[in-house]
Structures are given as C-alpha cells and as structure tokens.
XYZ file of C-alpha atoms in Angstrom:
519
model
C 25.444 11.645 -23.333
C 24.703 9.585 -26.301
C 20.971 8.024 -26.498
C 22.045 5.992 -29.369
C 24.175 3.282 -27.965
C 23.699 0.266 -25.418
C 27.261 0.183 -24.670
C 26.719 1.486 -21.279
C 24.561 -1.470 -20.184
C 23.637 -0.441 -16.445
C 22.568 3.034 -17.568
C 18.780 3.634 -17.988
C 17.654 6.892 -19.576
C 14.574 8.750 -18.281
C 12.273 9.847 -20.761
C 9.524 12.092 -19.302
C 6.362 12.546 -21.128
C 4.525 14.501 -18.694
C 4.041 17.378 -20.783
C 2.561 15.220 -23.480
C 1.038 12.046 -22.310
C 0.356 13.380 -18.960
C -1.280 16.459 -20.130
C -3.713 14.144 -22.080
C -5.401 13.028 -18.907
C -8.742 14.660 -18.550
C -8.757 18.258 -17.046
C -4.840 18.177 -16.876
C -4.283 21.231 -19.467
C -1.327 23.143 -18.595
C -0.856 26.931 -19.495
C 2.028 27.961 -21.508
C 3.901 29.414 -18.179
C 3.357 26.054 -16.470
C 4.756 24.158 -19.431
C 8.023 26.081 -19.073
C 8.096 25.896 -15.500
C 7.599 22.035 -15.672
C 10.161 21.625 -18.265
C 12.866 23.556 -16.359
C 12.255 21.618 -13.585
C 12.381 18.410 -15.654
C 15.746 19.848 -17.046
C 17.338 20.466 -13.776
C 16.672 17.292 -12.293
C 18.501 15.415 -15.037
C 15.715 14.005 -17.261
C 17.407 12.734 -20.150
C 14.512 13.247 -22.634
C 11.775 15.712 -22.372
C 8.561 14.780 -24.679
C 7.448 18.389 -24.785
C 4.479 18.081 -26.831
C 2.548 17.289 -29.982
C 3.133 20.391 -32.188
C 0.469 19.603 -34.793
C -2.048 19.426 -32.062
C -2.580 23.304 -31.933
C -0.373 26.476 -32.181
C -0.240 26.664 -28.600
C 1.331 23.024 -28.275
C 3.751 24.124 -31.104
C 4.611 27.249 -29.504
C 5.326 25.422 -26.087
C 7.457 22.859 -27.694
C 9.441 25.466 -29.676
C 10.201 27.669 -26.551
C 10.907 24.632 -24.330
C 13.473 23.608 -26.954
C 14.910 26.909 -27.272
C 15.266 26.924 -23.315
C 16.735 23.529 -22.626
C 20.067 23.485 -21.226
C 20.807 19.559 -20.538
C 17.775 17.465 -21.871
C 16.946 16.083 -25.369
C 13.603 17.648 -26.660
C 11.183 15.388 -28.171
C 7.785 16.117 -30.178
C 5.534 13.778 -31.111
C 4.116 13.061 -34.728
C 1.885 10.675 -36.302
C 2.925 8.667 -39.175
C 2.033 11.523 -41.383
C 4.016 13.631 -43.359
C 2.437 16.875 -42.089
C 3.106 15.943 -38.247
C 6.848 14.907 -38.703
C 7.386 18.212 -40.520
C 5.723 20.238 -37.737
C 7.767 18.402 -34.917
C 10.817 18.734 -36.967
C 10.042 22.404 -37.208
C 9.241 22.752 -33.199
C 12.359 21.295 -31.845
C 14.416 22.922 -34.587
C 15.800 25.564 -31.452
C 16.872 22.517 -29.238
C 20.545 21.878 -28.714
C 19.701 18.366 -28.859
C 16.083 17.547 -30.497
C 14.325 14.264 -31.223
C 11.249 13.321 -33.430
C 9.082 10.619 -31.588
C 6.899 9.131 -34.525
C 4.119 6.199 -34.243
C 1.838 3.935 -35.862
C -0.585 1.171 -34.613
C 0.626 -2.160 -35.209
C -2.237 -4.584 -33.438
C -4.875 -6.331 -35.389
C -7.621 -4.267 -33.353
C -6.013 -0.996 -34.110
C -5.404 -1.775 -37.807
C -8.993 -3.109 -38.324
C -11.029 -0.337 -36.663
C -8.527 2.552 -36.264
C -6.057 2.467 -38.986
C -8.275 0.706 -41.421
C -5.118 -0.718 -43.236
C -3.456 -4.130 -43.491
C 0.077 -5.338 -42.099
C 1.736 -4.737 -45.312
C 0.299 -0.948 -45.721
C 1.470 -0.142 -42.262
C 4.657 -1.914 -42.468
C 5.347 0.748 -45.451
C 4.223 3.589 -43.425
C 6.811 2.634 -40.593
C 9.376 2.939 -43.252
C 8.316 6.056 -44.993
C 7.738 8.067 -41.486
C 11.024 7.135 -40.108
C 13.091 7.685 -43.298
C 11.211 11.210 -43.586
C 11.833 12.074 -39.844
C 15.662 10.869 -40.018
C 16.119 13.450 -43.186
C 15.117 15.888 -40.652
C 17.238 15.069 -37.658
C 19.490 12.179 -36.719
C 17.839 11.364 -33.434
C 14.583 9.431 -34.285
C 12.485 7.393 -31.942
C 9.682 5.026 -33.436
C 7.005 3.411 -31.415
C 4.643 0.557 -32.002
C 1.181 1.784 -30.732
C -0.627 -1.307 -28.991
C 2.575 -3.618 -29.117
C 1.744 -5.735 -26.288
C -1.494 -6.987 -28.405
C 0.381 -7.386 -31.511
C 1.704 -10.745 -32.878
C 5.346 -10.994 -31.973
C 6.477 -12.205 -35.556
C 4.923 -8.976 -37.085
C 6.044 -6.744 -34.367
C 9.576 -7.823 -35.079
C 9.029 -7.139 -38.944
C 8.146 -3.687 -37.715
C 11.055 -2.959 -35.450
C 13.259 -4.498 -38.033
C 11.994 -1.771 -40.876
C 12.171 1.149 -38.231
C 15.858 0.320 -37.648
C 16.557 -0.054 -41.253
C 15.014 3.256 -42.163
C 17.258 5.180 -39.361
C 15.379 5.035 -35.988
C 17.847 5.377 -32.877
C 15.112 4.309 -30.212
C 12.514 1.652 -30.538
C 9.652 1.846 -27.875
C 7.550 -0.991 -27.497
C 4.771 0.344 -25.390
C 1.847 -1.201 -23.382
C -0.691 1.134 -24.418
C -3.658 -0.203 -22.961
C -2.013 -1.702 -19.676
C -2.606 -5.146 -20.876
C 0.510 -6.998 -20.253
C 2.019 -8.663 -17.012
C 5.960 -8.596 -16.348
C 6.789 -11.958 -17.455
C 5.065 -11.134 -20.923
C 6.736 -7.932 -21.297
C 10.113 -9.291 -20.294
C 9.698 -12.029 -22.824
C 8.724 -9.696 -25.562
C 11.904 -7.350 -25.030
C 14.280 -10.600 -24.805
C 12.739 -11.826 -28.081
C 12.985 -8.660 -30.245
C 16.371 -7.736 -29.004
C 17.742 -11.135 -29.594
C 16.091 -11.742 -33.010
C 15.732 -8.649 -34.954
C 18.775 -7.828 -37.224
C 20.585 -4.787 -35.951
C 18.903 -4.541 -33.120
C 21.995 -3.301 -31.404
C 22.010 -0.104 -33.345
C 18.841 1.249 -31.288
C 17.992 1.771 -27.629
C 14.852 -0.336 -26.872
C 12.166 1.525 -24.532
C 9.331 0.957 -22.481
C 6.145 2.771 -22.094
C 3.565 1.398 -19.764
C 0.108 2.266 -18.939
C -1.161 1.378 -15.253
C -4.805 -0.114 -16.299
C -4.156 -3.148 -14.041
C -1.860 -1.459 -11.743
C 1.465 -2.737 -13.123
C 2.879 -0.024 -15.056
C 6.156 0.328 -12.957
C 6.568 -3.496 -12.469
C 6.262 -3.919 -16.353
C 8.975 -1.072 -16.916
C 11.181 -2.708 -14.739
C 10.820 -6.088 -16.411
C 11.509 -4.161 -19.955
C 14.542 -2.952 -18.372
C 15.659 -6.386 -16.938
C 15.210 -7.873 -20.528
C 17.395 -5.310 -21.991
C 15.358 -2.090 -22.471
C 17.480 1.225 -21.728
C 15.254 3.883 -21.825
C 12.172 3.983 -19.516
C 9.134 6.652 -20.495
C 7.252 7.749 -17.594
C 5.696 10.814 -16.010
C 5.576 12.602 -12.768
C 3.050 11.201 -10.495
C 1.848 8.564 -13.218
C -0.037 11.349 -14.556
C -1.505 10.030 -17.845
C -4.332 8.739 -20.167
C -6.964 6.774 -18.336
C -5.244 5.124 -15.122
C -1.792 6.936 -16.102
C 1.600 5.937 -16.946
C 4.499 4.532 -14.948
C 5.415 7.024 -12.382
C 8.919 8.573 -12.813
C 9.621 8.738 -9.042
C 8.905 5.134 -8.199
C 10.968 3.847 -11.208
C 13.739 6.291 -9.917
C 13.432 5.287 -6.391
C 13.197 1.443 -7.119
C 16.312 1.436 -9.050
C 18.256 3.342 -6.631
C 16.755 1.617 -3.637
C 17.120 -1.875 -4.801
C 20.543 -1.734 -6.494
C 21.214 -5.397 -5.095
C 18.394 -6.758 -6.998
C 18.157 -4.039 -10.298
C 21.968 -3.294 -11.099
C 21.054 -0.200 -12.953
C 20.957 3.579 -12.426
C 19.900 6.739 -13.771
C 21.222 10.199 -13.714
C 18.041 11.683 -12.107
C 18.552 13.846 -8.842
C 16.128 12.355 -6.588
C 16.058 15.237 -4.012
C 14.028 16.928 -6.859
C 11.096 14.497 -6.867
C 8.874 15.769 -4.095
C 8.997 19.285 -5.391
C 8.497 18.169 -8.822
C 5.339 16.160 -7.649
C 3.856 19.205 -5.847
C 4.641 21.416 -9.052
C 2.839 18.844 -11.488
C -0.111 18.365 -9.129
C -0.890 22.042 -9.019
C -0.303 22.850 -12.603
C -2.684 19.857 -13.646
C -5.119 20.296 -10.754
C -4.662 16.818 -9.856
C -4.172 16.053 -6.208
C -1.786 12.954 -5.112
C -3.367 10.517 -3.222
C -2.184 10.509 0.369
C -0.796 6.869 -0.076
C 0.990 7.413 -2.970
C 4.422 5.595 -3.057
C 7.554 7.806 -2.596
C 5.655 11.219 -2.504
C 2.301 10.839 -1.281
C 1.685 12.861 2.051
C 1.662 9.482 4.223
C 4.621 8.094 2.415
C 6.827 9.041 5.505
C 4.218 9.129 8.210
C 3.649 6.693 11.121
C 0.752 6.339 13.285
C 0.871 3.145 14.564
C 2.348 2.786 17.839
C 4.557 -0.343 17.193
C 5.857 1.679 14.260
C 6.445 5.034 15.886
C 8.353 2.713 18.845
C 10.677 1.452 16.115
C 11.016 4.862 14.189
C 12.446 6.142 17.832
C 14.975 3.541 18.078
C 15.993 3.438 14.458
C 14.591 4.904 11.238
C 15.369 1.972 9.030
C 12.890 -0.447 11.028
C 10.040 0.965 8.943
C 11.635 3.133 6.077
C 13.647 1.762 3.407
C 14.936 5.517 2.278
C 15.108 8.602 3.892
C 12.530 11.473 3.728
C 15.339 13.728 2.613
C 16.539 11.446 -0.484
C 13.446 12.521 -2.039
C 13.583 15.871 -1.180
C 11.041 15.890 1.749
C 11.933 18.029 4.636
C 11.056 17.483 8.469
C 10.631 21.164 9.122
C 7.105 22.663 8.930
C 6.300 25.644 11.216
C 8.628 28.851 10.617
C 6.348 31.509 9.124
C 4.405 33.984 10.181
C 2.732 37.861 10.027
C 5.965 39.150 11.429
C 8.130 37.511 8.642
C 9.721 39.815 6.001
C 10.265 39.633 2.368
C 13.806 38.353 2.630
C 12.682 35.383 5.152
C 9.861 34.817 2.605
C 12.101 34.636 -0.471
C 14.457 32.542 1.434
C 11.716 30.208 2.399
C 10.197 30.076 -1.192
C 13.736 29.131 -2.413
C 14.029 26.282 0.089
C 10.845 25.073 -1.198
C 11.939 24.878 -4.899
C 10.372 28.388 -6.110
C 12.392 31.144 -8.066
C 9.962 33.906 -8.555
C 10.413 37.046 -10.797
C 10.012 40.376 -9.143
C 6.357 40.911 -9.791
C 5.209 37.325 -9.065
C 7.085 37.343 -5.854
C 5.652 40.793 -4.871
C 1.962 39.332 -5.331
C 2.980 36.189 -3.539
C 4.364 38.296 -0.669
C 1.069 40.267 -0.468
C -1.125 37.188 -0.402
C 1.248 35.568 2.231
C 0.924 38.549 4.514
C -2.919 38.542 3.949
C -3.057 34.906 4.556
C -0.655 35.219 7.865
C -3.179 37.997 9.273
C -6.229 35.477 8.969
C -4.558 32.454 9.856
C -2.489 31.727 13.279
C 0.073 29.408 11.863
C 1.578 29.309 8.588
C 2.769 25.695 7.178
C 4.797 24.621 4.019
C 1.923 23.072 2.639
C 0.094 26.703 2.846
C 2.952 28.632 1.002
C 3.021 25.851 -1.487
C -0.580 26.281 -2.168
C -0.402 29.767 -2.050
C 2.385 30.205 -4.760
C 0.898 27.339 -6.870
C -2.276 28.974 -6.790
C -0.922 32.252 -7.654
C 1.158 31.046 -10.692
C -1.787 28.782 -11.947
C -4.070 32.074 -12.170
C -1.630 34.339 -13.938
C -3.021 34.128 -17.269
C -6.573 33.942 -16.139
C -9.258 36.338 -18.319
C -11.915 36.014 -15.785
C -10.960 37.135 -11.945
C -12.849 37.232 -8.807
C -13.070 40.866 -7.610
C -15.669 40.725 -4.805
C -18.169 38.518 -3.299
C -20.693 38.129 -0.302
C -23.154 35.209 0.477
C -26.174 35.404 2.707
C -27.738 31.970 3.762
C -30.835 31.415 5.744
C -31.596 27.753 7.335
C -34.396 26.499 5.194
C -34.471 29.750 3.108
C -32.991 31.621 0.344
C -29.198 31.417 -0.468
C -27.829 34.487 -2.470
C -24.514 35.449 -3.787
C -23.459 39.055 -4.540
C -20.584 38.599 -7.094
C -18.355 40.992 -8.657
C -16.067 39.682 -11.393
C -13.395 41.283 -13.952
C -13.698 40.043 -17.581
C -10.733 40.829 -19.523
C -10.602 44.209 -17.545
C -14.209 45.044 -17.307
C -16.170 44.724 -13.988
C -19.501 43.232 -13.890
C -21.690 42.618 -10.935
C -24.785 40.028 -10.790
C -26.873 38.710 -7.674
C -28.023 35.366 -8.032
C -29.738 32.844 -5.655
C -29.252 29.111 -5.282
C -30.303 25.994 -3.117
C -27.041 26.042 -1.080
C -24.367 28.835 -0.677
C -22.041 26.906 -3.143
C -24.541 26.619 -5.810
C -25.623 30.327 -5.509
C -22.149 30.898 -5.998
C -21.551 28.666 -9.072
C -24.818 30.122 -10.486
C -23.860 33.749 -10.078
C -20.369 32.702 -11.861
C -22.434 31.036 -14.976
C -24.684 34.399 -15.049
C -21.791 36.698 -14.867
C -19.688 34.881 -17.881
C -22.769 33.920 -19.810
C -21.646 30.393 -19.902
C -23.055 26.820 -18.429
C -20.342 24.321 -18.121
C -21.469 21.057 -16.750
C -19.846 20.483 -13.193
C -18.151 17.288 -13.283
C -16.385 17.202 -9.723
C -16.416 19.525 -6.709
C -14.421 18.834 -3.447
C -12.780 20.626 -0.837
C -10.127 19.359 1.661
C -7.865 21.018 4.326
C -4.308 22.208 3.255
C -3.047 21.873 6.766
C -5.044 20.845 10.112
C -7.032 23.360 12.559
C -10.039 25.210 12.100
C -7.910 28.086 10.443
C -6.593 25.810 7.987
C -6.824 26.711 4.244
C -9.651 25.080 2.226
C -7.908 23.363 -0.955
C -10.908 23.700 -3.289
C -11.291 21.271 -6.423
C -13.629 21.816 -9.499
C -13.832 20.111 -12.813
C -16.024 21.446 -15.402
C -16.803 20.247 -19.109
C -18.014 22.161 -21.889
C -18.273 21.656 -25.639
C -16.038 18.380 -25.259
C -13.413 19.950 -22.980
C -12.730 19.059 -19.501
C -10.583 21.379 -17.288
C -9.936 21.657 -13.747
C -9.478 24.472 -11.243
C -7.791 24.503 -7.673
C -7.584 27.071 -5.376
C -6.529 27.361 -1.659
C -8.057 29.970 0.502
C -9.058 30.306 4.380
C -12.490 31.150 3.499
C -14.006 27.789 1.833
C -16.789 29.970 -0.172
C -14.010 32.054 -1.582
C -11.915 29.120 -2.365
C -14.649 27.572 -3.928
C -15.411 30.538 -6.220
C -11.790 30.848 -7.306
C -11.678 27.214 -7.968
C -14.650 27.225 -10.312
C -13.307 30.385 -12.027
C -9.728 28.703 -12.574
C -11.606 25.760 -14.079
C -13.535 28.042 -16.242
C -10.202 29.912 -17.579
C -8.527 26.636 -18.352
C -11.801 25.972 -20.787
C -10.779 29.012 -22.599
C -7.211 27.822 -23.157
C -7.395 26.314 -26.723
C -5.638 23.203 -27.360
C -6.906 22.395 -30.911
C -9.403 19.987 -31.464
C -6.989 17.290 -33.008
C -5.180 17.114 -29.470
C -8.337 15.500 -28.096
C -8.169 11.516 -27.915
C -4.570 11.336 -29.501
C -1.990 9.108 -28.100
C 1.167 7.271 -28.915
C 1.992 4.296 -26.273
C-alpha cells in the first residue's frame, strides 16, 4: 500500500488520530496500556495511518509512540510535530522503530493565527513551511504537512504554502478545518482549487481533517473526498478537541452504504466498529450518546409500533445497514454464576477481548462476584466489567473497604480504607449526603482537594439489579481527568470512579501537551 500516490482514485486512506487529537479532549487521557490496546485494535481493523501521539509533549507520549511504532504490523505510524526543529527530531526518534513511519508537521496559516498565535508575517511562515518539511524529509520519506486553520486562510496564500510544502518534499497535504468553520460547498471548492492550480499537486495526497463545531465534520470530509482528497483524518466516536472530529465509523459506513452516490472505498473492516467504539469510550471515560450514528445504543433499536411492524416484515424497511455489518450482535443473556472459565474466556473472545493470564484471572474473579450478586449478566455487564478492570490496572490508589451510614435529616458518615501505593490508610468523614461523605473521605485520605467538575450515574442494563455506571470528572492544577466504574452497588461505583479519576490526574502528560493541536 502506498500513501504517496493518487493513481488509485477511488481508494480513500483512513488516518486515525484518536490517540493524538482524540486524547486532547478534556478528561480523555489514556494510560500507556490503554494506548497500546487502542493502537492494536486500529492496526487490526485496517486503519492505514495511526497518529500515535505528540512525542515532544512528554516522555510518556514519546514512549507510547515508540512502543506503538515497534508493535505495529500493518499501519503507518505517525508522530505529530510543530514547525520547530526539536519537535521534528523528537518525532523522528519516536517513529524510528516502525516498519513504516511518518512525521506530521504543521504550522498556522490564517491571518488571525499569524497575528495572535504566531506573531509572524506570511513570508516568515512560508519560510517555516520549507524549513520544517525539509528537515522532516531528511529524516524520513513519508512526510505530512498541515496548514492549521486552513479554512480561514486566503486561498491564494494557502496555495503558496501548499506549493512550498510539496516542493520541500511533503507527500501528504492536509487542509484542516481546525475550528469547524466551513460548509461542504466551501470545503469542496477549496480542495478543487488547490488540486487544480498548485504546481505538482499530483505528487502528494490531499487530506481532510474536520472538526465538528457546527455538526458538519463528516459532511465536510466527504465533500473534500468528492473534490479529490484521498485521505480522511478522523477519530473513533468523533472524539477530539471541543465538539470533536469527524467520526471514523460514520465516514466508513457512509462510503460503504452509499457507494452509488459515493464511489469510494476504504480498507476498514467495519465489523470492528462497535467494539472499537466501546474500547475508546471506556479508555477515555467518554460515554457514547445513545442516538450516536452507527455505534450508539439506539442505532439499531426500534420502539415505535409502526417501525416494529415493518422490521418484523422486512428489516430493510427501517434499517439501511445490518447490525452485524458494524459488529453488533443480537444475543445478550448467556452468562451466569454457573459459567466456568472456558465459557467466560470464549464469551470475552466473542466480545473482542484477548486477556493475558493475570488479567483474565482478575476479570473472572470479578465476574463470579458479579454473578453472585446479579441475577442476569448481560454482554454490556461483561464489557463494563473488563473495561473497568483494564482502566484501573495502573492505579496507585485503590479502594480496600468502605461502609456508609445515613440518617434521614441527620448525619451521613463514610468509613473508608484505601491502599496508597501499597500502604493502607483508614479515615472516617461526614458529608451532606452519602456520596458527599464518600468523596470527602477520599479527599481526606489522599490529602488532595480536586474540583468536582461532573458526577453522574446510569444503569449498564435494565432492572433493579443493574450495575451502576458511575462517571466522575475532576480538575486539579489545570489538569482534567475522568473516571468511570461499573458496580452493582451505586455508592461503591461512585467511590471507585472518583478514585479512578484521581489516579488519572497523577498521570504526567507534560505541560506542553495542554492546548496544543494541529487541525
């Protein structure tokens, strides 16, 4: 597979930036192990290019990109770099282990960015384009260049920048809608003009990168493809800065389902989409809205009598794609307290999990405990259980024991025991309510007072014995982190979600990672 030629006109390359742009969403920080898990999934499902991170941001980002590059079997592994020599060198070092690597460098081009962010004039930025691409090209053959805030850049100047990047050796030209400003007709015209007027435009692949601030990221991306772009930058679940990016699953299924109107194809195995959505949602603690296209819980649900009648007669009356085509299965209730290890392992494999011996044993113990407390164990229960286990594998602070006493109109007290890097600590703290007492007890035990940005609880499945899925978002010292845990006991779920979020606050991403974006 070559990503430097447009000879195969109907092939669209998928550039997934979940691990870079997606992780820049507030609270979406992933652990090292979660990043490796996500990268392996993307590699297996047919993603052409994985943007594994921003190596200069922190040692953790550098190490994750390097390890992903080392492990990748199929995908090109890209590292992001600003138009700064140190950034580009660091990105080159990070992707060096990859069988096929790419340096993705960017610079702002719009008047508002040049004035307020870059403090440079057009000629100075044009020189930066040449210098940065040249430096990257001296390190590796596959170089992508992006014009940040391209859709608010005068087309004449943008064309000059694109020409300079191609002349310096860029093999992919990304024209991002950084702030989600454009509309499909404008974006189509921009690509059409650049491809038709810039000298040697045929020597590079043109790429889209659209944000969803006005809800048009997918529509704009498709418009770019129709105008000649042959790479689309996107994320699982549309995760990303502010309102997010173009959703990979929506783009892939739009091209797959409407081949009559959109004669293009990708190499993505769409049966992985539902599982990918769940893994990303769990790793980033960002629940998928029920009515989310393709992968939402209601995407293939029908409650209206008229719709149900039509579905019973012929599924095509109200479904334009099958659940199986995106990896959603019809079955749900199959596991219980009498299920053994073999059945549990087979079920996890069916759900897309391949766990090591230790992780499997821990998950099985939790499953048996859940089955003893819960009458019916559904697929969603197992997904929540395993994702919760994997998300807390690196936690330094763990819940050991807890009891809460409450009196109507009276005092609410939490007796809490936690393990802090192996050392146990017990506290007794009161609060205005049970959850308030729990959170106060955790803050007392760990000796910190993060700001509670969000707290919510919903049920994983139906019924009074349903697991409670608790979500907590904390902010401290300018960092935001989210925690998510599923437990039959709502109070225990709340405590573990709070601790999960706090543990994520302890993960050092590096100050330079905050607020930095390309596209």
